[in-house]
PDB file of N, CA and C in Angstrom:
ATOM      1  N   LYS A 497     259.803-169.262  61.811  1.00 34.00           N
ATOM      2  CA  LYS A 497     261.216-169.561  61.628  1.00 34.00           C
ATOM      3  C   LYS A 497     261.866-169.809  62.975  1.00 34.00           C
ATOM      4  N   ALA A 498     262.885-170.649  62.966  1.00 56.00           N
ATOM      5  CA  ALA A 498     263.559-170.978  64.220  1.00 56.00           C
ATOM      6  C   ALA A 498     265.062-170.921  64.028  1.00 56.00           C
ATOM      7  N   VAL A 499     265.756-170.530  65.046  1.00 53.00           N
ATOM      8  CA  VAL A 499     267.207-170.512  65.032  1.00 53.00           C
ATOM      9  C   VAL A 499     267.668-171.609  65.977  1.00 53.00           C
ATOM     10  N   VAL A 500     268.557-172.455  65.501  1.00 59.00           N
ATOM     11  CA  VAL A 500     269.057-173.558  66.309  1.00 59.00           C
ATOM     12  C   VAL A 500     270.578-173.518  66.335  1.00 59.00           C
ATOM     13  N   SER A 501     271.172-174.226  67.277  1.00 62.00           N
ATOM     14  CA  SER A 501     272.632-174.257  67.372  1.00 62.00           C
ATOM     15  C   SER A 501     273.142-175.654  67.081  1.00 62.00           C
ATOM     16  N   THR A 502     274.446-175.770  66.913  1.00 62.00           N
ATOM     17  CA  THR A 502     275.054-177.086  66.684  1.00 62.00           C
ATOM     18  C   THR A 502     274.997-177.930  67.941  1.00 62.00           C
ATOM     19  N   GLN A 503     274.657-177.341  69.080  1.00 70.00           N
ATOM     20  CA  GLN A 503     274.539-178.089  70.325  1.00 70.00           C
ATOM     21  C   GLN A 503     273.219-178.860  70.391  1.00 70.00           C
ATOM     22  N   SER A 504     272.303-178.547  69.513  1.00 76.00           N
ATOM     23  CA  SER A 504     270.988-179.206  69.505  1.00 76.00           C
ATOM     24  C   SER A 504     271.066-180.529  68.770  1.00 76.00           C
ATOM     25  N   THR A 505     270.354-181.512  69.286  1.00 86.00           N
ATOM     26  CA  THR A 505     270.247-182.811  68.631  1.00 86.00           C
ATOM     27  C   THR A 505     268.775-183.122  68.442  1.00 86.00           C
ATOM     28  N   GLY A 506     268.423-183.533  67.245  1.00 89.00           N
ATOM     29  CA  GLY A 506     267.051-183.918  66.962  1.00 89.00           C
ATOM     30  C   GLY A 506     266.956-185.410  66.757  1.00 89.00           C
ATOM     31  N   ILE A 507     265.816-185.981  67.093  1.00 93.00           N
ATOM     32  CA  ILE A 507     265.587-187.408  66.884  1.00 93.00           C
ATOM     33  C   ILE A 507     264.280-187.564  66.113  1.00 93.00           C
ATOM     34  N   ILE A 508     264.333-188.343  65.043  1.00 94.00           N
ATOM     35  CA  ILE A 508     263.163-188.609  64.211  1.00 94.00           C
ATOM     36  C   ILE A 508     262.938-190.114  64.170  1.00 94.00           C
ATOM     37  N   ALA A 509     261.695-190.525  64.314  1.00 94.00           N
ATOM     38  CA  ALA A 509     261.319-191.933  64.148  1.00 94.00           C
ATOM     39  C   ALA A 509     260.489-192.023  62.872  1.00 94.00           C
ATOM     40  N   LEU A 510     260.823-192.968  62.016  1.00 93.00           N
ATOM     41  CA  LEU A 510     260.135-193.120  60.736  1.00 93.00           C
ATOM     42  C   LEU A 510     259.980-194.600  60.415  1.00 93.00           C
ATOM     43  N   VAL A 511     258.745-195.041  60.201  1.00 90.00           N
ATOM     44  CA  VAL A 511     258.491-196.434  59.826  1.00 90.00           C
ATOM     45  C   VAL A 511     258.845-196.615  58.354  1.00 90.00           C
ATOM     46  N   LEU A 512     259.659-197.630  58.085  1.00 91.00           N
ATOM     47  CA  LEU A 512     260.046-197.966  56.708  1.00 91.00           C
ATOM     48  C   LEU A 512     259.744-199.429  56.445  1.00 91.00           C
ATOM     49  N   PRO A 513     259.345-199.839  55.261  1.00 88.00           N
ATOM     50  CA  PRO A 513     259.235-199.001  54.077  1.00 88.00           C
ATOM     51  C   PRO A 513     258.087-198.005  54.199  1.00 88.00           C
ATOM     52  N   TYR A 514     258.337-196.823  53.655  1.00 88.00           N
ATOM     53  CA  TYR A 514     257.413-195.701  53.730  1.00 88.00           C
ATOM     54  C   TYR A 514     256.310-195.838  52.684  1.00 88.00           C
ATOM     55  N   HIS A 515     255.083-195.580  53.102  1.00 82.00           N
ATOM     56  CA  HIS A 515     253.926-195.538  52.204  1.00 82.00           C
ATOM     57  C   HIS A 515     253.206-194.237  52.502  1.00 82.00           C
ATOM     58  N   GLY A 516     253.048-193.414  51.506  1.00 81.00           N
ATOM     59  CA  GLY A 516     252.450-192.093  51.697  1.00 81.00           C
ATOM     60  C   GLY A 516     250.948-192.130  51.850  1.00 81.00           C
ATOM     61  N   SER A 517     250.461-192.782  52.921  1.00 81.00           N
ATOM     62  CA  SER A 517     249.022-192.834  53.152  1.00 81.00           C
ATOM     63  C   SER A 517     248.740-192.773  54.652  1.00 81.00           C
ATOM     64  N   VAL A 518     247.492-192.424  54.971  1.00 78.00           N
ATOM     65  CA  VAL A 518     247.068-192.262  56.357  1.00 78.00           C
ATOM     66  C   VAL A 518     245.835-193.112  56.602  1.00 78.00           C
ATOM     67  N   GLU A 519     245.846-193.851  57.710  1.00 75.00           N
ATOM     68  CA  GLU A 519     244.697-194.682  58.054  1.00 75.00           C
ATOM     69  C   GLU A 519     243.613-193.822  58.685  1.00 75.00           C
ATOM     70  N   GLY A 520     242.398-194.011  58.223  1.00 77.00           N
ATOM     71  CA  GLY A 520     241.257-193.285  58.784  1.00 77.00           C
ATOM     72  C   GLY A 520     240.109-194.246  59.020  1.00 77.00           C
ATOM     73  N   GLY A 521     240.130-194.927  60.166  1.00 75.00           N
ATOM     74  CA  GLY A 521     239.085-195.908  60.459  1.00 75.00           C
ATOM     75  C   GLY A 521     239.267-197.153  59.616  1.00 75.00           C
ATOM     76  N   GLN A 522     238.328-197.405  58.731  1.00 79.00           N
ATOM     77  CA  GLN A 522     238.368-198.602  57.882  1.00 79.00           C
ATOM     78  C   GLN A 522     239.033-198.366  56.528  1.00 79.00           C
ATOM     79  N   SER A 523     239.466-197.138  56.246  1.00 83.00           N
ATOM     80  CA  SER A 523     240.023-196.842  54.924  1.00 83.00           C
ATOM     81  C   SER A 523     241.366-196.117  55.025  1.00 83.00           C
ATOM     82  N   TRP A 524     242.020-196.020  53.890  1.00 82.00           N
ATOM     83  CA  TRP A 524     243.303-195.337  53.777  1.00 82.00           C
ATOM     84  C   TRP A 524     243.160-194.196  52.788  1.00 82.00           C
ATOM     85  N   ALA A 525     243.831-193.079  53.070  1.00 85.00           N
ATOM     86  CA  ALA A 525     243.809-191.921  52.178  1.00 85.00           C
ATOM     87  C   ALA A 525     245.239-191.454  51.929  1.00 85.00           C
ATOM     88  N   PRO A 526     245.503-190.878  50.757  1.00 84.00           N
ATOM     89  CA  PRO A 526     246.850-190.376  50.501  1.00 84.00           C
ATOM     90  C   PRO A 526     247.164-189.180  51.401  1.00 84.00           C
ATOM     91  N   GLN A 527     248.432-189.034  51.764  1.00 82.00           N
ATOM     92  CA  GLN A 527     248.852-187.888  52.563  1.00 82.00           C
ATOM     93  C   GLN A 527     248.722-186.619  51.741  1.00 82.00           C
ATOM     94  N   LYS A 528     248.478-185.504  52.418  1.00 85.00           N
ATOM     95  CA  LYS A 528     248.384-184.223  51.718  1.00 85.00           C
ATOM     96  C   LYS A 528     249.758-183.764  51.250  1.00 85.00           C
ATOM     97  N   GLU A 529     250.791-184.041  52.036  1.00 85.00           N
ATOM     98  CA  GLU A 529     252.159-183.670  51.684  1.00 85.00           C
ATOM     99  C   GLU A 529     253.087-184.865  51.906  1.00 85.00           C
ATOM    100  N   PRO A 530     253.064-185.851  50.995  1.00 85.00           N
ATOM    101  CA  PRO A 530     253.909-187.040  51.195  1.00 85.00           C
ATOM    102  C   PRO A 530     255.403-186.715  51.070  1.00 85.00           C
ATOM    103  N   LEU A 531     256.214-187.459  51.797  1.00 88.00           N
ATOM    104  CA  LEU A 531     257.662-187.327  51.693  1.00 88.00           C
ATOM    105  C   LEU A 531     258.105-187.898  50.355  1.00 88.00           C
ATOM    106  N   LYS A 532     259.086-187.290  49.763  1.00 91.00           N
ATOM    107  CA  LYS A 532     259.600-187.764  48.475  1.00 91.00           C
ATOM    108  C   LYS A 532     260.769-188.723  48.714  1.00 91.00           C
ATOM    109  N   ILE A 533     260.427-189.891  49.254  1.00 94.00           N
ATOM    110  CA  ILE A 533     261.421-190.921  49.555  1.00 94.00           C
ATOM    111  C   ILE A 533     261.482-191.889  48.383  1.00 94.00           C
ATOM    112  N   LYS A 534     262.711-192.168  47.929  1.00 95.00           N
ATOM    113  CA  LYS A 534     262.924-193.062  46.791  1.00 95.00           C
ATOM    114  C   LYS A 534     263.329-194.450  47.280  1.00 95.00           C
ATOM    115  N   GLY A 535     263.087-195.447  46.428  1.00 95.00           N
ATOM    116  CA  GLY A 535     263.524-196.802  46.714  1.00 95.00           C
ATOM    117  C   GLY A 535     262.409-197.672  47.252  1.00 95.00           C
ATOM    118  N   TYR A 536     262.708-198.966  47.363  1.00 93.00           N
ATOM    119  CA  TYR A 536     261.724-199.932  47.825  1.00 93.00           C
ATOM    120  C   TYR A 536     262.139-200.627  49.109  1.00 93.00           C
ATOM    121  N   SER A 537     263.428-200.892  49.268  1.00 93.00           N
ATOM    122  CA  SER A 537     263.886-201.610  50.456  1.00 93.00           C
ATOM    123  C   SER A 537     264.081-200.638  51.621  1.00 93.00           C
ATOM    124  N   TYR A 538     264.193-201.202  52.811  1.00 93.00           N
ATOM    125  CA  TYR A 538     264.448-200.408  54.009  1.00 93.00           C
ATOM    126  C   TYR A 538     265.707-199.559  53.819  1.00 93.00           C
ATOM    127  N   GLU A 539     266.781-200.185  53.358  1.00 94.00           N
ATOM    128  CA  GLU A 539     268.062-199.508  53.217  1.00 94.00           C
ATOM    129  C   GLU A 539     267.998-198.400  52.169  1.00 94.00           C
ATOM    130  N   GLN A 540     267.355-198.659  51.027  1.00 96.00           N
ATOM    131  CA  GLN A 540     267.226-197.643  49.979  1.00 96.00           C
ATOM    132  C   GLN A 540     266.427-196.444  50.478  1.00 96.00           C
ATOM    133  N   GLN A 541     265.340-196.701  51.184  1.00 95.00           N
ATOM    134  CA  GLN A 541     264.495-195.617  51.655  1.00 95.00           C
ATOM    135  C   GLN A 541     265.156-194.820  52.783  1.00 95.00           C
ATOM    136  N   LEU A 542     265.876-195.482  53.669  1.00 96.00           N
ATOM    137  CA  LEU A 542     266.580-194.764  54.727  1.00 96.00           C
ATOM    138  C   LEU A 542     267.642-193.861  54.116  1.00 96.00           C
ATOM    139  N   SER A 543     268.375-194.371  53.157  1.00 96.00           N
ATOM    140  CA  SER A 543     269.401-193.580  52.476  1.00 96.00           C
ATOM    141  C   SER A 543     268.771-192.373  51.776  1.00 96.00           C
ATOM    142  N   SER A 544     267.663-192.574  51.097  1.00 96.00           N
ATOM    143  CA  SER A 544     266.975-191.475  50.412  1.00 96.00           C
ATOM    144  C   SER A 544     266.472-190.441  51.412  1.00 96.00           C
ATOM    145  N   PHE A 545     265.912-190.880  52.536  1.00 95.00           N
ATOM    146  CA  PHE A 545     265.414-189.956  53.548  1.00 95.00           C
ATOM    147  C   PHE A 545     266.536-189.047  54.051  1.00 95.00           C
ATOM    148  N   ILE A 546     267.705-189.633  54.269  1.00 95.00           N
ATOM    149  CA  ILE A 546     268.843-188.861  54.772  1.00 95.00           C
ATOM    150  C   ILE A 546     269.406-187.946  53.682  1.00 95.00           C
ATOM    151  N   LEU A 547     269.712-188.520  52.508  1.00 96.00           N
ATOM    152  CA  LEU A 547     270.382-187.759  51.447  1.00 96.00           C
ATOM    153  C   LEU A 547     269.469-186.788  50.706  1.00 96.00           C
ATOM    154  N   ASP A 548     268.223-187.170  50.482  1.00 96.00           N
ATOM    155  CA  ASP A 548     267.315-186.353  49.661  1.00 96.00           C
ATOM    156  C   ASP A 548     266.437-185.396  50.460  1.00 96.00           C
ATOM    157  N   ILE A 549     266.267-185.660  51.762  1.00 94.00           N
ATOM    158  CA  ILE A 549     265.363-184.820  52.555  1.00 94.00           C
ATOM    159  C   ILE A 549     266.117-184.100  53.681  1.00 94.00           C
ATOM    160  N   LEU A 550     266.780-184.855  54.555  1.00 93.00           N
ATOM    161  CA  LEU A 550     267.413-184.237  55.721  1.00 93.00           C
ATOM    162  C   LEU A 550     268.617-183.360  55.371  1.00 93.00           C
ATOM    163  N   GLU A 551     269.546-183.887  54.569  1.00 93.00           N
ATOM    164  CA  GLU A 551     270.751-183.119  54.250  1.00 93.00           C
ATOM    165  C   GLU A 551     270.450-181.824  53.500  1.00 93.00           C
ATOM    166  N   PRO A 552     269.563-181.824  52.487  1.00 93.00           N
ATOM    167  CA  PRO A 552     269.234-180.552  51.822  1.00 93.00           C
ATOM    168  C   PRO A 552     268.571-179.532  52.763  1.00 93.00           C
ATOM    169  N   MET A 553     267.961-180.007  53.845  1.00 90.00           N
ATOM    170  CA  MET A 553     267.344-179.098  54.814  1.00 90.00           C
ATOM    171  C   MET A 553     268.368-178.538  55.808  1.00 90.00           C
ATOM    172  N   GLY A 554     269.624-179.002  55.719  1.00 88.00           N
ATOM    173  CA  GLY A 554     270.665-178.470  56.585  1.00 88.00           C
ATOM    174  C   GLY A 554     271.018-179.334  57.777  1.00 88.00           C
ATOM    175  N   PHE A 555     270.615-180.594  57.749  1.00 90.00           N
ATOM    176  CA  PHE A 555     270.926-181.497  58.855  1.00 90.00           C
ATOM    177  C   PHE A 555     272.023-182.466  58.466  1.00 90.00           C
ATOM    178  N   GLU A 556     272.774-182.924  59.473  1.00 91.00           N
ATOM    179  CA  GLU A 556     273.759-183.973  59.249  1.00 91.00           C
ATOM    180  C   GLU A 556     273.465-185.121  60.203  1.00 91.00           C
ATOM    181  N   LEU A 557     273.702-186.314  59.727  1.00 93.00           N
ATOM    182  CA  LEU A 557     273.390-187.526  60.471  1.00 93.00           C
ATOM    183  C   LEU A 557     274.415-187.788  61.558  1.00 93.00           C
ATOM    184  N   ASN A 558     273.927-188.090  62.756  1.00 93.00           N
ATOM    185  CA  ASN A 558     274.781-188.571  63.835  1.00 93.00           C
ATOM    186  C   ASN A 558     274.741-190.088  63.889  1.00 93.00           C
ATOM    187  N   LEU A 559     273.511-190.620  63.861  1.00 94.00           N
ATOM    188  CA  LEU A 559     273.309-192.047  64.057  1.00 94.00           C
ATOM    189  C   LEU A 559     271.967-192.454  63.485  1.00 94.00           C
ATOM    190  N   ALA A 560     271.911-193.625  62.914  1.00 95.00           N
ATOM    191  CA  ALA A 560     270.642-194.211  62.476  1.00 95.00           C
ATOM    192  C   ALA A 560     270.621-195.656  62.926  1.00 95.00           C
ATOM    193  N   THR A 561     269.490-196.087  63.428  1.00 95.00           N
ATOM    194  CA  THR A 561     269.361-197.470  63.871  1.00 95.00           C
ATOM    195  C   THR A 561     267.970-197.990  63.528  1.00 95.00           C
ATOM    196  N   LYS A 562     267.854-199.286  63.471  1.00 95.00           N
ATOM    197  CA  LYS A 562     266.590-199.943  63.143  1.00 95.00           C
ATOM    198  C   LYS A 562     266.053-200.627  64.393  1.00 95.00           C
ATOM    199  N   VAL A 563     264.801-200.339  64.729  1.00 94.00           N
ATOM    200  CA  VAL A 563     264.162-200.935  65.899  1.00 94.00           C
ATOM    201  C   VAL A 563     262.765-201.411  65.509  1.00 94.00           C
ATOM    202  N   PRO A 564     262.182-202.345  66.261  1.00 93.00           N
ATOM    203  CA  PRO A 564     260.820-202.780  65.937  1.00 93.00           C
ATOM    204  C   PRO A 564     259.789-201.732  66.357  1.00 93.00           C
ATOM    205  N   TYR A 565     258.763-201.611  65.560  1.00 89.00           N
ATOM    206  CA  TYR A 565     257.623-200.753  65.861  1.00 89.00           C
ATOM    207  C   TYR A 565     256.417-201.667  65.945  1.00 89.00           C
ATOM    208  N   LEU A 566     255.851-201.810  67.119  1.00 91.00           N
ATOM    209  CA  LEU A 566     254.706-202.692  67.307  1.00 91.00           C
ATOM    210  C   LEU A 566     253.426-201.870  67.225  1.00 91.00           C
ATOM    211  N   CYS A 567     252.498-202.317  66.407  1.00 87.00           N
ATOM    212  CA  CYS A 567     251.235-201.597  66.286  1.00 87.00           C
ATOM    213  C   CYS A 567     250.060-202.556  66.480  1.00 87.00           C
ATOM    214  N   THR A 568     248.927-201.973  66.752  1.00 88.00           N
ATOM    215  CA  THR A 568     247.706-202.726  67.025  1.00 88.00           C
ATOM    216  C   THR A 568     247.378-203.656  65.868  1.00 88.00           C
ATOM    217  N   GLY A 569     246.945-204.838  66.221  1.00 86.00           N
ATOM    218  CA  GLY A 569     246.572-205.821  65.217  1.00 86.00           C
ATOM    219  C   GLY A 569     245.124-205.701  64.780  1.00 86.00           C
ATOM    220  N   ASP A 570     244.666-206.762  64.163  1.00 85.00           N
ATOM    221  CA  ASP A 570     243.294-206.806  63.671  1.00 85.00           C
ATOM    222  C   ASP A 570     242.789-208.242  63.817  1.00 85.00           C
ATOM    223  N   ILE A 571     241.826-208.602  63.025  1.00 89.00           N
ATOM    224  CA  ILE A 571     241.250-209.945  63.117  1.00 89.00           C
ATOM    225  C   ILE A 571     242.258-211.030  62.700  1.00 89.00           C
ATOM    226  N   GLN A 572     243.240-210.661  61.889  1.00 92.00           N
ATOM    227  CA  GLN A 572     244.222-211.630  61.410  1.00 92.00           C
ATOM    228  C   GLN A 572     245.409-211.813  62.358  1.00 92.00           C
ATOM    229  N   ALA A 573     245.758-210.765  63.108  1.00 92.00           N
ATOM    230  CA  ALA A 573     246.909-210.844  64.014  1.00 92.00           C
ATOM    231  C   ALA A 573     246.688-209.934  65.220  1.00 92.00           C
ATOM    232  N   ARG A 574     247.210-210.336  66.367  1.00 93.00           N
ATOM    233  CA  ARG A 574     247.037-209.520  67.581  1.00 93.00           C
ATOM    234  C   ARG A 574     247.818-208.215  67.490  1.00 93.00           C
ATOM    235  N   TYR A 575     248.973-208.272  66.814  1.00 92.00           N
ATOM    236  CA  TYR A 575     249.789-207.076  66.607  1.00 92.00           C
ATOM    237  C   TYR A 575     250.637-207.295  65.357  1.00 92.00           C
ATOM    238  N   TYR A 576     251.179-206.188  64.859  1.00 89.00           N
ATOM    239  CA  TYR A 576     252.088-206.236  63.721  1.00 89.00           C
ATOM    240  C   TYR A 576     253.400-205.597  64.131  1.00 89.00           C
ATOM    241  N   SER A 577     254.497-206.128  63.618  1.00 90.00           N
ATOM    242  CA  SER A 577     255.812-205.571  63.875  1.00 90.00           C
ATOM    243  C   SER A 577     256.339-204.982  62.568  1.00 90.00           C
ATOM    244  N   LEU A 578     256.607-203.693  62.586  1.00 88.00           N
ATOM    245  CA  LEU A 578     257.135-202.993  61.423  1.00 88.00           C
ATOM    246  C   LEU A 578     258.563-202.550  61.719  1.00 88.00           C
ATOM    247  N   SER A 579     259.304-202.164  60.688  1.00 91.00           N
ATOM    248  CA  SER A 579     260.664-201.658  60.873  1.00 91.00           C
ATOM    249  C   SER A 579     260.613-200.153  61.083  1.00 91.00           C
ATOM    250  N   ASP A 580     261.154-199.701  62.193  1.00 92.00           N
ATOM    251  CA  ASP A 580     261.172-198.283  62.524  1.00 92.00           C
ATOM    252  C   ASP A 580     262.620-197.802  62.518  1.00 92.00           C
ATOM    253  N   SER A 581     262.850-196.659  61.922  1.00 95.00           N
ATOM    254  CA  SER A 581     264.182-196.049  61.931  1.00 95.00           C
ATOM    255  C   SER A 581     264.210-194.946  62.965  1.00 95.00           C
ATOM    256  N   LEU A 582     265.218-194.952  63.794  1.00 95.00           N
ATOM    257  CA  LEU A 582     265.475-193.835  64.698  1.00 95.00           C
ATOM    258  C   LEU A 582     266.702-193.125  64.155  1.00 95.00           C
ATOM    259  N   VAL A 583     266.553-191.834  63.863  1.00 96.00           N
ATOM    260  CA  VAL A 583     267.620-191.049  63.262  1.00 96.00           C
ATOM    261  C   VAL A 583     267.967-189.902  64.201  1.00 96.00           C
ATOM    262  N   SER A 584     269.237-189.812  64.577  1.00 95.00           N
ATOM    263  CA  SER A 584     269.728-188.708  65.403  1.00 95.00           C
ATOM    264  C   SER A 584     270.479-187.765  64.471  1.00 95.00           C
ATOM    265  N   LEU A 585     270.172-186.456  64.576  1.00 92.00           N
ATOM    266  CA  LEU A 585     270.789-185.503  63.662  1.00 92.00           C
ATOM    267  C   LEU A 585     271.087-184.178  64.339  1.00 92.00           C
ATOM    268  N   ASN A 586     271.995-183.426  63.722  1.00 89.00           N
ATOM    269  CA  ASN A 586     272.358-182.084  64.158  1.00 89.00           C
ATOM    270  C   ASN A 586     272.235-181.156  62.956  1.00 89.00           C
ATOM    271  N   VAL A 587     272.207-179.866  63.248  1.00 85.00           N
ATOM    272  CA  VAL A 587     272.263-178.871  62.187  1.00 85.00           C
ATOM    273  C   VAL A 587     273.705-178.804  61.709  1.00 85.00           C
ATOM    274  N   LYS A 588     273.904-178.689  60.392  1.00 81.00           N
ATOM    275  CA  LYS A 588     275.257-178.557  59.865  1.00 81.00           C
ATOM    276  C   LYS A 588     275.893-177.318  60.479  1.00 81.00           C
ATOM    277  N   PRO A 589     277.160-177.414  60.908  1.00 75.00           N
ATOM    278  CA  PRO A 589     277.806-176.289  61.584  1.00 75.00           C
ATOM    279  C   PRO A 589     277.735-174.971  60.815  1.00 75.00           C
ATOM    280  N   GLU A 590     277.859-175.030  59.492  1.00 72.00           N
ATOM    281  CA  GLU A 590     277.859-173.803  58.703  1.00 72.00           C
ATOM    282  C   GLU A 590     276.471-173.131  58.670  1.00 72.00           C
ATOM    283  N   LEU A 591     275.433-173.860  59.082  1.00 66.00           N
ATOM    284  CA  LEU A 591     274.066-173.312  59.092  1.00 66.00           C
ATOM    285  C   LEU A 591     273.560-173.025  60.499  1.00 66.00           C
ATOM    286  N   ALA A 592     274.362-173.311  61.501  1.00 61.00           N
ATOM    287  CA  ALA A 592     273.889-173.239  62.887  1.00 61.00           C
ATOM    288  C   ALA A 592     273.365-171.869  63.285  1.00 61.00           C
ATOM    289  N   SER A 593     273.939-170.815  62.762  1.00 57.00           N
ATOM    290  CA  SER A 593     273.478-169.483  63.162  1.00 57.00           C
ATOM    291  C   SER A 593     272.381-168.947  62.253  1.00 57.00           C
ATOM    292  N   GLU A 594     272.043-169.708  61.196  1.00 54.00           N
ATOM    293  CA  GLU A 594     270.999-169.285  60.277  1.00 54.00           C
ATOM    294  C   GLU A 594     269.664-169.906  60.648  1.00 54.00           C
ATOM    295  N   SER A 595     268.613-169.374  60.111  1.00 51.00           N
ATOM    296  CA  SER A 595     267.285-169.940  60.287  1.00 51.00           C
ATOM    297  C   SER A 595     267.123-171.047  59.264  1.00 51.00           C
ATOM    298  N   ILE A 596     266.684-172.242  59.680  1.00 48.00           N
ATOM    299  CA  ILE A 596     266.526-173.349  58.745  1.00 48.00           C
ATOM    300  C   ILE A 596     265.089-173.784  58.573  1.00 48.00           C
ATOM    301  N   MET A 597     264.159-173.230  59.300  1.00 51.00           N
ATOM    302  CA  MET A 597     262.772-173.647  59.178  1.00 51.00           C
ATOM    303  C   MET A 597     261.935-172.551  58.586  1.00 51.00           C
TER     304      MET A 597
END
């Protein structure tokens, strides 16, 4: 468990659209604990991540932005560009003195 203050700011990077799988060499496997993100579009999934996951955990949004995430390519392309969300958040003031983890 951890105690945090309202002075703390957290930053999360999340590639969207979200797919609950992990690459392992030549194959993909489902995550052991996938996030319960709803929706199909970037905007729907970002909204779900904030409203359905972060806020119930006691966080409030400061800022969210969309940036490119460049990853290693393969035989078809030298690299791939995905949509990455950067989310800045704080602990809700009413929970700042409580343990949230």
